[in-house]
Coordinates of C-alpha atoms in Angstrom, one line a residue:
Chain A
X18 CA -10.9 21.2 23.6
X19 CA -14.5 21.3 22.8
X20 CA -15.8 18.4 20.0
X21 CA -17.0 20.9 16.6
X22 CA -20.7 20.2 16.5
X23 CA -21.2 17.0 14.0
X24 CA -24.2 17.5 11.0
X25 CA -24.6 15.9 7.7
X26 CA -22.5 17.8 5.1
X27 CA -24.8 19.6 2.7
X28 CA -24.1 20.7 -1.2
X29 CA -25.1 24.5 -1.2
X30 CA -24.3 25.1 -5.0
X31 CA -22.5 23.7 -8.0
X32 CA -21.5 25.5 -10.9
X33 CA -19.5 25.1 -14.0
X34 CA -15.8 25.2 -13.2
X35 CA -13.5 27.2 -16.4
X36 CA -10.6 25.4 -17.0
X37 CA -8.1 28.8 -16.3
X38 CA -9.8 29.2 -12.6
X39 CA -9.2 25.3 -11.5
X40 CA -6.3 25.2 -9.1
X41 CA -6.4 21.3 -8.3
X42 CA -7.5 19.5 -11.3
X43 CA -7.1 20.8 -15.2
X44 CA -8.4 19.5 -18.3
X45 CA -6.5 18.8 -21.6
X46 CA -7.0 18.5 -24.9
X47 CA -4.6 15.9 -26.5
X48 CA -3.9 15.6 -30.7
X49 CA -2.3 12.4 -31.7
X50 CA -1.6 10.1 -34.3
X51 CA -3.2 6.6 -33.8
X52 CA -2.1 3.1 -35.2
X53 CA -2.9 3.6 -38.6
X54 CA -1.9 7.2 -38.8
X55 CA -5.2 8.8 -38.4
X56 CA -5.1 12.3 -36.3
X57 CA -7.1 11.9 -33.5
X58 CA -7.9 14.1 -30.4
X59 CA -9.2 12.7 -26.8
X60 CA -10.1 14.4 -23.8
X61 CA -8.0 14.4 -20.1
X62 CA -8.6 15.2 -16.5
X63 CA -5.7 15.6 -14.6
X64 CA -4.3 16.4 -11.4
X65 CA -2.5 19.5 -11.0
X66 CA -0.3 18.6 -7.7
X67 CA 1.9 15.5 -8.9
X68 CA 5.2 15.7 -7.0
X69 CA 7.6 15.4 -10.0
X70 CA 10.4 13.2 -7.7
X71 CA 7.9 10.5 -7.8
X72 CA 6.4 11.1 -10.3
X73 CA 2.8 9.1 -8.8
X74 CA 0.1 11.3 -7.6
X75 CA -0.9 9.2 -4.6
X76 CA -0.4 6.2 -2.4
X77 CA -3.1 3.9 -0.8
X78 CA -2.4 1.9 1.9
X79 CA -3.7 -1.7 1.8
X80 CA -3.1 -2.8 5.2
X81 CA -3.1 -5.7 8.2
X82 CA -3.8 -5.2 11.3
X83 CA -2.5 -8.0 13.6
X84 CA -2.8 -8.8 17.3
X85 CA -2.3 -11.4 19.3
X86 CA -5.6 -12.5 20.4
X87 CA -7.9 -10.8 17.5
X88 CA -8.7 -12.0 13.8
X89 CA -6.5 -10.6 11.2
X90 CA -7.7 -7.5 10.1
X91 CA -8.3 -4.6 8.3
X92 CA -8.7 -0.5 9.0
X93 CA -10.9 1.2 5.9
X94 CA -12.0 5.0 6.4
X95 CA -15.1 6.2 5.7
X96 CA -15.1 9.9 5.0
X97 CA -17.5 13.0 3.2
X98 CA -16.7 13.2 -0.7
X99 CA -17.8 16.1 -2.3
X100 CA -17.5 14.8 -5.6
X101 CA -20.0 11.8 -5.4
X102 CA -22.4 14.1 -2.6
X103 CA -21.8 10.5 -0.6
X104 CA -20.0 8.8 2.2
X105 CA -17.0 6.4 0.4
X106 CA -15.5 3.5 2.0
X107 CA -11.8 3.2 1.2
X108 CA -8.6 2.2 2.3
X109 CA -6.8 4.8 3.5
X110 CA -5.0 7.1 0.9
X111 CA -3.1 10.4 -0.1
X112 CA -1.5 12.5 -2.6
X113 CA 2.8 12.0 -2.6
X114 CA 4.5 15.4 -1.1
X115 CA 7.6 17.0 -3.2
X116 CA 10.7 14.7 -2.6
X117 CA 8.4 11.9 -0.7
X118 CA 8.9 8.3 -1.7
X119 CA 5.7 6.6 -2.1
X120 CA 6.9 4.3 1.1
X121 CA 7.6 7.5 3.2
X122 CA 4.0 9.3 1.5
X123 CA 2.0 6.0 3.1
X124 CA 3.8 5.8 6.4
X125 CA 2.9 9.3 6.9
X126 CA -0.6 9.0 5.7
X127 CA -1.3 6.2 7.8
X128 CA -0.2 7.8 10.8
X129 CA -2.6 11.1 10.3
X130 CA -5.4 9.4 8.9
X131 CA -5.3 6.0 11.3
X132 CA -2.5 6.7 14.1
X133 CA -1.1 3.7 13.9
X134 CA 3.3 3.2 13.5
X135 CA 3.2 0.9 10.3
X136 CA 5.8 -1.4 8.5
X137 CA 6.0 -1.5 4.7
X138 CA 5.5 -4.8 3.1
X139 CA 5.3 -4.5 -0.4
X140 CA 4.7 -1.4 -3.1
X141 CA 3.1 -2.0 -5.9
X142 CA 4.0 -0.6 -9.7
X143 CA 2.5 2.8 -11.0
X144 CA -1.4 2.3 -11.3
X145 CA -3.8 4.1 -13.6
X146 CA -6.2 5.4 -11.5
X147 CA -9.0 5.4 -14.3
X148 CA -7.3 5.4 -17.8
X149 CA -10.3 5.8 -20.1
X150 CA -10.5 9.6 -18.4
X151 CA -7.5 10.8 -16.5
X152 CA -4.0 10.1 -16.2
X153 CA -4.2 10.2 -12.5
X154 CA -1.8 7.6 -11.2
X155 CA -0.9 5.7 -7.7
X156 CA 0.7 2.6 -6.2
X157 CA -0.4 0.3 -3.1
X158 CA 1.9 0.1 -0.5
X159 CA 0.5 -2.9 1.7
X160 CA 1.4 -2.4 5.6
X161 CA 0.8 -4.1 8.2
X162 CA 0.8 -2.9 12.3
X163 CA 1.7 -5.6 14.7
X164 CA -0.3 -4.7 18.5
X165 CA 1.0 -6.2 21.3
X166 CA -1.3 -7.9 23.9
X167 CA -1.8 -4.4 25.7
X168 CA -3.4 -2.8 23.1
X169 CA -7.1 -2.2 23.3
X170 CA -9.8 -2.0 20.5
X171 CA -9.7 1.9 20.3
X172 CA -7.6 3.5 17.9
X173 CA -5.1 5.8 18.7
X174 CA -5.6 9.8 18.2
X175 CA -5.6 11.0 14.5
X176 CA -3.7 13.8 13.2
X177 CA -6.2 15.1 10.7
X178 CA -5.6 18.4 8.6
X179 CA -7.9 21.5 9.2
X180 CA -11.6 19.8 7.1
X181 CA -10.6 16.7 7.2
X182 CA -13.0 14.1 9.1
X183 CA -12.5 10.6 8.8
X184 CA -14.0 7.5 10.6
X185 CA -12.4 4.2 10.8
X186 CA -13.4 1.2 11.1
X187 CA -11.3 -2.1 11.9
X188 CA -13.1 -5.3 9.8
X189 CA -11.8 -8.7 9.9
X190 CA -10.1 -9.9 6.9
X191 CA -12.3 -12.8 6.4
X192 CA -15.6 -10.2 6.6
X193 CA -14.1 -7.8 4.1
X194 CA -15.9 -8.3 1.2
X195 CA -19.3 -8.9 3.2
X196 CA -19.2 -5.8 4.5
X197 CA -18.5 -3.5 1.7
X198 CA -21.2 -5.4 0.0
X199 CA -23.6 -3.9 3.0
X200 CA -22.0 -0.9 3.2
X201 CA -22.7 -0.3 -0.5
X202 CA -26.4 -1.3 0.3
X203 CA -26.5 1.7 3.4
X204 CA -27.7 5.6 2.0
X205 CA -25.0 7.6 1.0
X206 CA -22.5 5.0 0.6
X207 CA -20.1 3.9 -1.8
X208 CA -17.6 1.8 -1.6
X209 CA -14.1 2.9 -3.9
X210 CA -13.4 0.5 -6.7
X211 CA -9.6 0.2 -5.8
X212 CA -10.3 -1.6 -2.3
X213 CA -13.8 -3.4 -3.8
X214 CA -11.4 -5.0 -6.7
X215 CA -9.2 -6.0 -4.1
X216 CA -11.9 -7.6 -1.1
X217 CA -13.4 -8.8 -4.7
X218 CA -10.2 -10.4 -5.3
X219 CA -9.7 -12.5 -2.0
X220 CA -13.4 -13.3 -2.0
X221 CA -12.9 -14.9 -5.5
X222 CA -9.4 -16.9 -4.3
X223 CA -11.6 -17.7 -1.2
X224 CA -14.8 -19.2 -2.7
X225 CA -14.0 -19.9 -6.2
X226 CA -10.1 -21.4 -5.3
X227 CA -11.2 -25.1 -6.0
X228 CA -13.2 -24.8 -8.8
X229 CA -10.6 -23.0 -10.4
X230 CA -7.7 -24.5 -9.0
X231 CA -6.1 -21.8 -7.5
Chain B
X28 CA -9.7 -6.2 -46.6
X29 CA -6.4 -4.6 -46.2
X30 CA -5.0 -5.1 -43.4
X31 CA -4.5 -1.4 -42.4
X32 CA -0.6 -0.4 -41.5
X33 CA -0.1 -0.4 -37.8
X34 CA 2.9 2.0 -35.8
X35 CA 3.2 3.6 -32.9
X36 CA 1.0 5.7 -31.2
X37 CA 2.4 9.5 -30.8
X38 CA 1.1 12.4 -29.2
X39 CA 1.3 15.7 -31.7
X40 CA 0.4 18.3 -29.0
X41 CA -1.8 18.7 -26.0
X42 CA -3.2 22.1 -25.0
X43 CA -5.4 23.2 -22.1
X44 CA -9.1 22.4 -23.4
X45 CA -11.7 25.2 -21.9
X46 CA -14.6 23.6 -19.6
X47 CA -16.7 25.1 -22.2
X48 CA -15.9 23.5 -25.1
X49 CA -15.2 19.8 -23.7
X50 CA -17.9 17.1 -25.1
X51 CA -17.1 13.8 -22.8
X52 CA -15.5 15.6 -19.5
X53 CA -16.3 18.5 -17.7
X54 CA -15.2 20.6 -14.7
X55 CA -17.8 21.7 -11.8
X56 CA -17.3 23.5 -8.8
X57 CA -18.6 22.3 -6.0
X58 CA -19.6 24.6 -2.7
X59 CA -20.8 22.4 0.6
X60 CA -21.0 22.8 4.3
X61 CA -19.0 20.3 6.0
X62 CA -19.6 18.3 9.6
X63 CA -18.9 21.4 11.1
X64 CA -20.8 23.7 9.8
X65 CA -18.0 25.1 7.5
X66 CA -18.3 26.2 3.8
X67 CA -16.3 24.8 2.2
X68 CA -15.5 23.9 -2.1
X69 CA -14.1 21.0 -3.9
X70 CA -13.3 20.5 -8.0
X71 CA -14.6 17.6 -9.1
X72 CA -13.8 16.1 -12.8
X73 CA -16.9 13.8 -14.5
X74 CA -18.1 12.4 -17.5
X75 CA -21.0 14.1 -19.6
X76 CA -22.2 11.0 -20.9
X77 CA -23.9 9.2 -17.9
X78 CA -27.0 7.3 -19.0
X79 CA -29.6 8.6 -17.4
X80 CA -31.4 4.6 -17.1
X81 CA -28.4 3.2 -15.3
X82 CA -27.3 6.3 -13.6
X83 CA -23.7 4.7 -13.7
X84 CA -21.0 5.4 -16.4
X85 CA -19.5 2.0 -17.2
X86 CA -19.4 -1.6 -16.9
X87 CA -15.4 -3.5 -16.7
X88 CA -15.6 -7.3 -17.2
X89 CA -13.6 -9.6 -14.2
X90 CA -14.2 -13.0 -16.7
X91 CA -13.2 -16.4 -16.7
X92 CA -12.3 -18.3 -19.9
X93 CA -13.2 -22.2 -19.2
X94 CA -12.2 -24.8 -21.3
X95 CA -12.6 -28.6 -20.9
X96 CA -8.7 -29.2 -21.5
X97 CA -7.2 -25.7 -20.6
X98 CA -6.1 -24.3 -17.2
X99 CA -9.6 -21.6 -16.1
X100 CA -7.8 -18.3 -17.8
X101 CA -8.9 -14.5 -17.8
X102 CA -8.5 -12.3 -21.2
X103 CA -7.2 -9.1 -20.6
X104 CA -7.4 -5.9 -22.9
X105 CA -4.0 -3.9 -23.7
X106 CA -4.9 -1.1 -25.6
X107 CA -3.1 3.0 -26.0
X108 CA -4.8 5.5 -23.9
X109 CA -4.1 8.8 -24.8
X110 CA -4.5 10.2 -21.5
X111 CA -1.5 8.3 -20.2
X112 CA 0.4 8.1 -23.6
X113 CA 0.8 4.4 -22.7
X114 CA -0.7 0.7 -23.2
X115 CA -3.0 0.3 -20.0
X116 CA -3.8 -3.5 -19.4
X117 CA -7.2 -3.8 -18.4
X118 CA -9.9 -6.1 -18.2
X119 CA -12.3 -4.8 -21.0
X120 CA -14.9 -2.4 -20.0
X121 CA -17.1 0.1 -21.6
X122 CA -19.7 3.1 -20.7
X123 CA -23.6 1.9 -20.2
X124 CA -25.5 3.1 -23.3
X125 CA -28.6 4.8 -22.5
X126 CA -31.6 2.5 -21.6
X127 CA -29.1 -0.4 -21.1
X128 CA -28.6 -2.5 -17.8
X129 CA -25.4 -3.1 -16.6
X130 CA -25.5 -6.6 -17.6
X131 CA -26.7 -6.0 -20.9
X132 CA -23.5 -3.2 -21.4
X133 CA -21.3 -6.4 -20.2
X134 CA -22.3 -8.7 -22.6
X135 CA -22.7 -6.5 -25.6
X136 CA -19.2 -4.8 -24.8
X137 CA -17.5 -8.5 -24.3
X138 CA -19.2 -9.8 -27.7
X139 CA -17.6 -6.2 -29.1
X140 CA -14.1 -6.4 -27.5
X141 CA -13.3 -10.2 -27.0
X142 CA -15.6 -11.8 -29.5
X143 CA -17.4 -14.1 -27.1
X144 CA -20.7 -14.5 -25.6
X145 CA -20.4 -14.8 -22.4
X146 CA -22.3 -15.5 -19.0
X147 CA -22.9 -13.1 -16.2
X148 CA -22.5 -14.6 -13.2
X149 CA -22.3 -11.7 -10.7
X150 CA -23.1 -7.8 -10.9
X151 CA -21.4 -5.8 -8.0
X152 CA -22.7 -2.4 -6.3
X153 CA -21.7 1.0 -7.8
X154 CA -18.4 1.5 -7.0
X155 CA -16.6 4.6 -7.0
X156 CA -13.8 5.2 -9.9
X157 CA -11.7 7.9 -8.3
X158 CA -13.7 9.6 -5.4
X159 CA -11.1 12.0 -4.1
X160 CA -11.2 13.7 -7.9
X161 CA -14.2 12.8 -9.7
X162 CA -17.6 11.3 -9.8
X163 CA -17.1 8.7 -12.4
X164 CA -18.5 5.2 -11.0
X165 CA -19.1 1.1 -12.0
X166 CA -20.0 -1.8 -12.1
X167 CA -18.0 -4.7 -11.7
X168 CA -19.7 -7.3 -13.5
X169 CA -18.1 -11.2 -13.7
X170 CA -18.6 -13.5 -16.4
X171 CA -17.9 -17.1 -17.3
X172 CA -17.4 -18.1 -21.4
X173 CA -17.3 -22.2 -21.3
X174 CA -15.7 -23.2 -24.3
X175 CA -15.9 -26.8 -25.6
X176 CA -12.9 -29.3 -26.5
X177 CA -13.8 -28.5 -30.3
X178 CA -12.5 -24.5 -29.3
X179 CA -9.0 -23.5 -30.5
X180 CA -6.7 -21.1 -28.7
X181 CA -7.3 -18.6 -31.3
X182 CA -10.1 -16.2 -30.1
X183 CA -13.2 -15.4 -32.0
X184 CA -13.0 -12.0 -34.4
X185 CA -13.9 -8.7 -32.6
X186 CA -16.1 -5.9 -33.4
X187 CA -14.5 -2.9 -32.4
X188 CA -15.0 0.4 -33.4
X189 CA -13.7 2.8 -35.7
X190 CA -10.5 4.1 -33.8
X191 CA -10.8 1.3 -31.6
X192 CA -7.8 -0.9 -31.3
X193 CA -7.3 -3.9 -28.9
X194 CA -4.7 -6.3 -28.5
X195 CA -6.5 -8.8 -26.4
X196 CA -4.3 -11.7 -23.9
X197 CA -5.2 -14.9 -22.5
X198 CA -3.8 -15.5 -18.7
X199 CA -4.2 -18.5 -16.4
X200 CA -5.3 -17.0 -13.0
X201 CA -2.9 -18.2 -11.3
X202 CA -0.4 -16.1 -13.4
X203 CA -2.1 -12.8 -13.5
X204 CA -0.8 -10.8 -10.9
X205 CA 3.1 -11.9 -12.0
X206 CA 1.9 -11.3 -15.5
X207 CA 0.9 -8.0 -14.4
X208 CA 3.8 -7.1 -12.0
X209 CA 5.7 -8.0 -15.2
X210 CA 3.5 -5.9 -18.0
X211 CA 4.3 -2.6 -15.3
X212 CA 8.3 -3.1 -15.6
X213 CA 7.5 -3.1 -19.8
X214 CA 8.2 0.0 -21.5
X215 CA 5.4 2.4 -22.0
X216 CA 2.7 0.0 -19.9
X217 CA 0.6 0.8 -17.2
X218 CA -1.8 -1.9 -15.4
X219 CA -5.5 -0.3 -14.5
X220 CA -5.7 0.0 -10.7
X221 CA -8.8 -2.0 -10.4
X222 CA -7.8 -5.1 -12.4
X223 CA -4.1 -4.9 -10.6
X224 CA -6.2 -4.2 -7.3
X225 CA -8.6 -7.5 -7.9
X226 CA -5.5 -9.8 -8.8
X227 CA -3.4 -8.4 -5.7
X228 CA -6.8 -9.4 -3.6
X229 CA -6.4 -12.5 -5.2
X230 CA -2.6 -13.4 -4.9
X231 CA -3.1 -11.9 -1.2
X232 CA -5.3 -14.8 -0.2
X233 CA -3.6 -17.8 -2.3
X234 CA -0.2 -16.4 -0.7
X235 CA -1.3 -15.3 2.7
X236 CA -4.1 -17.3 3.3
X237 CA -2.8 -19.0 5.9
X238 CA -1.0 -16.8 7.5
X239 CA -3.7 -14.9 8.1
X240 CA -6.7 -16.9 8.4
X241 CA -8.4 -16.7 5.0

């Protein structure tokens, strides 16, 4: 199998998308009636793909990485995104399939986008994904992977869908925050609020624990 | 001042809203070439009102309430969003008005939504809001309010809006990720995914800390 040929992706041409041609994403006008009975009328993006059984548009997967002789760590992709014309760093993530728990979405989605087996530890409740906008919706599932002493540094092979291309890139727990910091410094990088709140998070337990007494 | 008459929220009807006509969102259509040379399109969902100064949409408050006599706290904002037809618990937030900074949108919209002045203590790197859908970014900027023994548990008046309407909470850190596990099993409640994300971070390192090295 010959390796595509690698080059920076490129915007050719944006235009202005009408609502009736959009097959992923939709836009809605909503009427209602607010707390003191005024009519009011706000404006929604949405996805147009939510599996109804869950009910959740997408899963991602907050995960550990453990092995015996290695620091506790983490796997975060980094990965094209059309809509910021940037690299984002993320945890790994993907939309629910029809009749998919969000448990079986992210043990699935790990496997294709990381190749790792992983165990389920905890799933969170229904998220808003970004409320003030959309009424896009997810839940974290932490994993974790547990290597045995025979397993090396590389990663195993990804199953990637046809466009998809997706690095990874294994960071020690206790480095998390550090590097998304850098990373967010680099050109034609961000880093995805979801996993920044969360590296922001253990950073703040980490440094500000005693002061705060937590 | 009468106190207006407060009741439920209800949505009257929702209808698709043409690209065309939409004032705050907007659909585009985006046409690259990909890593290998591919073209390729995405639909990407994004705010019209970007200041142009700050080239970033919004500002959401991570904040620390510190009194002499009280256990260090966070005030969270639980407000209706239409888009979800629900109460999203958030930390307060707001969009960057043109020619403001991000830390001058902090303090202003924490004066507006909260009632305090407050301190900024950190201002994070543009983070991505929902990369897979849109291009809506933030800031996550922390503050610090350090009330004295003379400051009552009732918090100062806010200056909201027309239309605006917050119910605003006071939680000790070390009970806002149960308080917000608990919040998600209420009816028609929804935590944000970046405040649930940044408490999760920080229950993960009190919790697993030593499991895992932090």
């Amino acid at each position: 199998m010959t390796k595509p040929k690698t080059q920076e992706p490129v915007i050719t041409s944006t235009s202005e998308l009408p609502t009736s041609e959009a097959k992923w994403v939709t836009l809605r006008k909503v009427n209602y009636t607010d707390q003191t009975g005024a009519a009011r009328t706000w404006e929604v993006a949405s996805r147009k793909t939510r599996a109804k059984s869950a009910g959740v548009d997408a899963v991602a997967m907050g995960n550990v990485i453990l092995h015996p002789a290695r620091a506790p760590a983490t796997v975060v992709v980094i990965q094209y995104r059309p809509p910021l014309d940037a690299y984002t760093v993320e945890w790994p993530a993907g939309l629910i399939d029809e009749g998919e728990s969000a448990e079986d979405a992210a043990v699935r989605e790990f496997k294709e986008e990381i190749g790792y087996d992983c165990e389920v530890t905890s799933v969170s409740p229904v998220q808003a994904a970004d409320p003030g906008m959309s009424d896009a919706n997810m839940k974290l599932v932490m994993v974790e992977v547990k290597l045995g002493e025979e397993d090396g540094e590389e990663l195993p092979v990804q199953r990637l869908e046809d466009g998809e291309h997706i690095q990874r890139v294994v960071v020690p727990l206790t480095e998390l925050y550090q590097r998304l910091v850098e990373w967010s410094e680099g050109e034609r990088k961000i880093v995805a609020a979801k996993l920044f709140h969360f590296a922001a998070g253990m950073e703040f337990a980490r440094k500000e624990g005693k002061k705060y007494g937590l």
